[in-house]
Amino acid sequence: GIVHRDVKPANVVINRARGVAQLCDFGIAKDLESTLASLTASGMGLGTMAYMPPEQVGEAKHVEPSADVYSLGATLYHFLAGRPPFSPTNMKALWEIVDQPPPPLDAFRAEVPAEVSALVHATLAKDPDERPPIWSLVEQLAALRARWPG
């Protein structure tokens, strides 16, 4: 499998004709099965801070697919709230990514359905093992889209 390592709004292209979103810019993606030399070294952080999962802050070498689940959740949060869950501009803000929960979505958009908010917040779990696996996330998003097609 592949870990993108930089899922963010700027790397999502909306295809309105097909009604789908597509991920682009695989420049820092990592093939989990490759034995070739990696572009990351131990202790190196990669990606965009506002969408980076806690485990990727300062250490991008050993990220798993759950890192992309977090970043996708941060991207969905931004699409729904009009801002990312965190806006890291200094070390204190990086601490928030690692240790603090994001503000509730309904603080910015009260009309976001509770099920959507719960799913987005589940993707933003600090512990990678507590995030939904990508296949489950895809199924849940498809079910939510069927219920709220707008």
Coordinates of N, CA and C in Angstrom, one line a residue, residues 11-123:
N11 N -4.6 19.4 -2.1 CA -4.3 18.2 -2.9 C -5.5 17.3 -3.2
V12 N -6.7 18.0 -3.1 CA -7.9 17.3 -3.4 C -8.6 18.1 -4.6
V13 N -8.8 17.4 -5.7 CA -9.4 17.9 -6.9 C -10.9 17.4 -6.9
I14 N -11.8 18.3 -7.0 CA -13.2 18.0 -7.1 C -13.6 17.8 -8.6
N15 N -14.1 16.7 -9.0 CA -14.5 16.4 -10.4 C -16.0 16.5 -10.3
R16 N -16.6 17.7 -10.6 CA -18.0 17.9 -10.5 C -18.8 17.1 -11.5
A17 N -18.3 16.9 -12.7 CA -19.0 16.1 -13.7 C -19.2 14.6 -13.2
R18 N -18.3 14.1 -12.5 CA -18.4 12.7 -12.0 C -18.9 12.6 -10.6
G19 N -18.9 13.8 -9.9 CA -19.3 13.8 -8.5 C -18.4 13.1 -7.6
V20 N -17.1 13.3 -7.9 CA -16.1 12.6 -7.0 C -15.0 13.6 -6.7
A21 N -14.3 13.3 -5.6 CA -13.1 14.0 -5.2 C -11.9 13.1 -5.5
Q22 N -10.8 13.6 -6.0 CA -9.6 12.8 -6.3 C -8.4 13.4 -5.6
L23 N -7.6 12.6 -5.1 CA -6.4 13.0 -4.4 C -5.2 13.1 -5.5
C24 N -4.5 14.2 -5.3 CA -3.3 14.4 -6.3 C -2.1 14.7 -5.5
D25 N -1.0 14.9 -6.2 CA 0.3 15.3 -5.6 C 0.9 14.2 -4.7
F26 N 1.4 13.2 -5.3 CA 2.0 12.1 -4.5 C 3.5 12.2 -4.3
G27 N 4.0 13.5 -4.3 CA 5.4 13.8 -4.3 C 6.1 13.2 -3.0
I28 N 5.5 13.2 -1.9 CA 6.1 12.6 -0.7 C 5.5 11.3 -0.2
A29 N 4.7 10.7 -1.1 CA 4.1 9.4 -0.8 C 5.1 8.4 -0.5
K30 N 4.7 7.4 0.3 CA 5.6 6.3 0.6 C 5.0 5.0 0.3
D31 N 5.7 4.2 -0.5 CA 5.2 2.8 -0.8 C 5.6 1.9 0.4
L32 N 4.7 1.4 1.1 CA 4.9 0.7 2.4 C 5.6 -0.7 2.1
E33 N 5.6 -1.1 0.9 CA 6.2 -2.4 0.6 C 7.5 -2.3 -0.2
S34 N 8.0 -1.1 -0.4 CA 9.2 -0.8 -1.2 C 10.4 -1.0 -0.3
T35 N 11.5 -1.6 -0.8 CA 12.7 -1.8 -0.1 C 13.7 -0.7 -0.6
L36 N 13.3 0.1 -1.5 CA 14.2 1.2 -2.0 C 14.4 2.2 -0.9
A37 N 15.5 3.0 -1.1 CA 15.8 4.1 -0.1 C 14.6 5.0 -0.1
S38 N 14.3 5.5 1.1 CA 13.2 6.4 1.4 C 13.7 7.8 1.3
L39 N 12.8 8.8 1.0 CA 13.1 10.2 1.0 C 13.1 10.7 2.4
T40 N 12.7 10.0 3.4 CA 12.6 10.4 4.8 C 13.7 9.8 5.6
A41 N 14.2 10.6 6.5 CA 15.2 10.1 7.5 C 14.5 10.1 8.9
S42 N 15.0 9.3 9.8 CA 14.5 9.3 11.1 C 14.5 10.7 11.7
G43 N 13.4 11.1 12.4 CA 13.4 12.4 13.0 C 12.9 13.5 12.1
M44 N 12.6 13.2 10.8 CA 12.2 14.2 9.8 C 10.7 14.2 9.7
G45 N 10.1 15.4 9.8 CA 8.7 15.6 9.6 C 8.4 16.0 8.1
L46 N 7.3 15.4 7.6 CA 6.9 15.8 6.2 C 5.4 16.0 6.2
G47 N 5.0 16.9 5.3 CA 3.6 17.2 5.2 C 3.3 18.6 5.5
T48 N 2.0 18.9 5.6 CA 1.5 20.3 5.9 C 1.0 20.2 7.4
M49 N 1.6 21.1 8.2 CA 1.3 21.0 9.7 C -0.1 21.0 10.0
A50 N -1.0 21.8 9.4 CA -2.4 21.9 9.8 C -3.1 20.6 9.6
Y51 N -2.6 19.7 8.8 CA -3.3 18.5 8.5 C -2.5 17.2 8.9
M52 N -1.4 17.4 9.5 CA -0.5 16.4 9.9 C -1.0 15.7 11.2
P53 N -1.0 14.3 11.2 CA -1.4 13.6 12.4 C -0.3 13.7 13.4
P54 N -0.7 13.5 14.7 CA 0.3 13.6 15.8 C 1.5 12.8 15.6
E55 N 1.4 11.6 15.1 CA 2.5 10.7 15.0 C 3.5 11.1 13.9
Q56 N 3.0 12.0 13.0 CA 3.9 12.4 11.9 C 4.7 13.7 12.3
V57 N 4.3 14.4 13.4 CA 5.0 15.6 13.8 C 6.4 15.2 14.2
G58 N 7.4 15.6 13.4 CA 8.8 15.3 13.8 C 9.2 13.9 13.4
E59 N 8.4 13.0 12.9 CA 8.8 11.6 12.5 C 7.9 11.1 11.4
A60 N 8.3 11.3 10.2 CA 7.4 10.8 9.1 C 7.9 9.5 8.5
K61 N 9.0 9.0 9.0 CA 9.6 7.7 8.5 C 8.7 6.5 8.7
H62 N 8.0 6.4 9.8 CA 7.3 5.2 10.2 C 5.8 5.4 10.2
V63 N 5.2 6.3 9.4 CA 3.8 6.5 9.4 C 3.1 5.3 8.7
E64 N 1.8 5.1 9.1 CA 1.0 4.0 8.6 C -0.2 4.6 7.9
P65 N -1.0 3.8 7.2 CA -2.2 4.3 6.5 C -3.1 5.2 7.4
S66 N -3.1 4.9 8.7 CA -4.0 5.6 9.6 C -3.6 7.1 9.7
A67 N -2.3 7.4 9.3 CA -1.9 8.8 9.2 C -2.7 9.6 8.1
D68 N -3.0 8.9 7.0 CA -3.8 9.5 5.9 C -5.2 9.6 6.3
V69 N -5.7 8.7 7.2 CA -7.1 8.8 7.7 C -7.2 10.1 8.5
Y70 N -6.2 10.3 9.4 CA -6.2 11.6 10.2 C -6.2 12.8 9.2
S71 N -5.3 12.8 8.3 CA -5.2 14.0 7.4 C -6.5 14.2 6.5
L72 N -7.1 13.1 6.1 CA -8.3 13.2 5.4 C -9.4 13.8 6.3
G73 N -9.4 13.3 7.6 CA -10.4 13.9 8.5 C -10.1 15.4 8.8
A74 N -8.9 15.8 8.8 CA -8.6 17.2 9.0 C -9.0 18.0 7.8
T75 N -8.9 17.4 6.6 CA -9.3 18.0 5.4 C -10.9 18.1 5.3
L76 N -11.6 17.1 5.7 CA -13.0 17.1 5.8 C -13.5 18.2 6.8
Y77 N -12.8 18.2 8.0 CA -13.1 19.2 9.0 C -13.0 20.6 8.4
H78 N -11.9 20.9 7.6 CA -11.7 22.2 7.0 C -12.8 22.5 6.0
F79 N -13.2 21.5 5.2 CA -14.3 21.7 4.2 C -15.6 22.1 4.9
L80 N -15.8 21.4 6.1 CA -17.1 21.7 6.8 C -17.1 22.9 7.7
A81 N -15.9 23.2 8.3 CA -15.8 24.3 9.3 C -15.3 25.6 8.7
G82 N -14.7 25.5 7.5 CA -14.1 26.7 6.9 C -12.7 27.0 7.4
R83 N -12.2 26.1 8.2 CA -10.8 26.2 8.8 C -10.3 24.9 9.2
P84 N -9.0 24.7 9.3 CA -8.5 23.4 9.7 C -8.8 23.2 11.2
P85 N -8.7 22.0 11.7 CA -8.9 21.7 13.1 C -7.9 22.4 14.0
F86 N -6.7 22.6 13.5 CA -5.6 23.3 14.2 C -4.9 24.2 13.2
S87 N -4.4 25.3 13.7 CA -3.6 26.2 12.8 C -2.2 26.4 13.4
P88 N -1.3 25.4 13.3 CA 0.0 25.4 13.9 C 0.9 26.5 13.3
T89 N 1.2 27.4 14.1 CA 2.2 28.5 13.7 C 3.4 28.5 14.6
N90 N 3.4 27.8 15.7 CA 4.5 27.8 16.6 C 4.5 26.5 17.4
M91 N 5.4 26.3 18.3 CA 5.5 25.1 19.1 C 4.3 24.8 19.9
K92 N 3.7 25.8 20.5 CA 2.5 25.6 21.3 C 1.4 25.0 20.4
A93 N 1.2 25.5 19.2 CA 0.2 25.0 18.3 C 0.6 23.5 17.9
L94 N 1.8 23.2 17.7 CA 2.2 21.8 17.5 C 1.8 20.9 18.7
W95 N 1.9 21.4 19.9 CA 1.5 20.7 21.0 C 0.0 20.4 21.0
E96 N -0.8 21.3 20.4 CA -2.2 21.1 20.3 C -2.5 19.9 19.4
I97 N -1.8 19.8 18.3 CA -2.0 18.7 17.4 C -1.7 17.4 18.1
V98 N -0.7 17.4 18.9 CA -0.3 16.1 19.6 C -1.2 15.8 20.8
D99 N -1.7 16.8 21.6 CA -2.3 16.6 22.8 C -3.8 17.1 23.0
Q100 N -4.2 18.0 22.2 CA -5.5 18.6 22.4 C -6.6 18.1 21.4
P101 N -7.8 18.0 21.8 CA -8.9 17.6 20.8 C -9.2 18.9 20.0
P102 N -9.6 18.7 18.7 CA -10.0 19.9 17.9 C -11.3 20.5 18.5
P103 N -11.6 21.7 18.2 CA -12.9 22.3 18.6 C -14.0 21.5 17.9
P104 N -15.2 21.4 18.5 CA -16.3 20.7 17.9 C -16.7 21.4 16.6
L105 N -17.1 20.6 15.6 CA -17.5 21.1 14.3 C -18.7 22.1 14.5
D106 N -19.6 21.7 15.4 CA -20.8 22.6 15.5 C -20.5 23.9 16.1
A107 N -19.3 24.2 16.5 CA -18.9 25.5 17.0 C -18.8 26.4 15.8
F108 N -18.6 25.9 14.6 CA -18.4 26.6 13.4 C -19.6 26.5 12.4
R109 N -20.2 25.3 12.4 CA -21.3 25.0 11.5 C -22.3 24.1 12.2
A110 N -23.3 24.8 12.8 CA -24.3 24.0 13.6 C -25.1 23.1 12.7
E111 N -25.2 23.3 11.4 CA -26.1 22.5 10.5 C -25.4 21.2 10.1
V112 N -24.1 21.0 10.5 CA -23.4 19.7 10.2 C -24.1 18.6 10.9
P113 N -24.6 17.5 10.3 CA -25.3 16.4 11.0 C -24.4 15.8 12.0
A114 N -25.0 15.4 13.1 CA -24.2 14.8 14.2 C -23.4 13.6 13.8
E115 N -24.0 12.8 12.9 CA -23.3 11.6 12.4 C -22.0 11.9 11.6
V116 N -22.1 13.0 10.8 CA -21.0 13.5 10.0 C -19.9 14.0 11.0
S117 N -20.3 14.8 11.9 CA -19.4 15.4 12.9 C -18.7 14.3 13.7
A118 N -19.4 13.3 14.1 CA -18.8 12.1 14.9 C -17.8 11.4 14.1
L119 N -18.1 11.2 12.8 CA -17.2 10.4 11.9 C -15.9 11.3 11.7
V120 N -16.0 12.5 11.4 CA -14.9 13.4 11.3 C -14.0 13.4 12.5
H121 N -14.6 13.6 13.7 CA -13.9 13.6 14.9 C -13.2 12.2 15.2
A122 N -13.8 11.1 14.8 CA -13.2 9.8 15.0 C -11.9 9.7 14.2
T123 N -11.9 10.3 13.0 CA -10.7 10.3 12.1 C -9.6 11.1 12.8

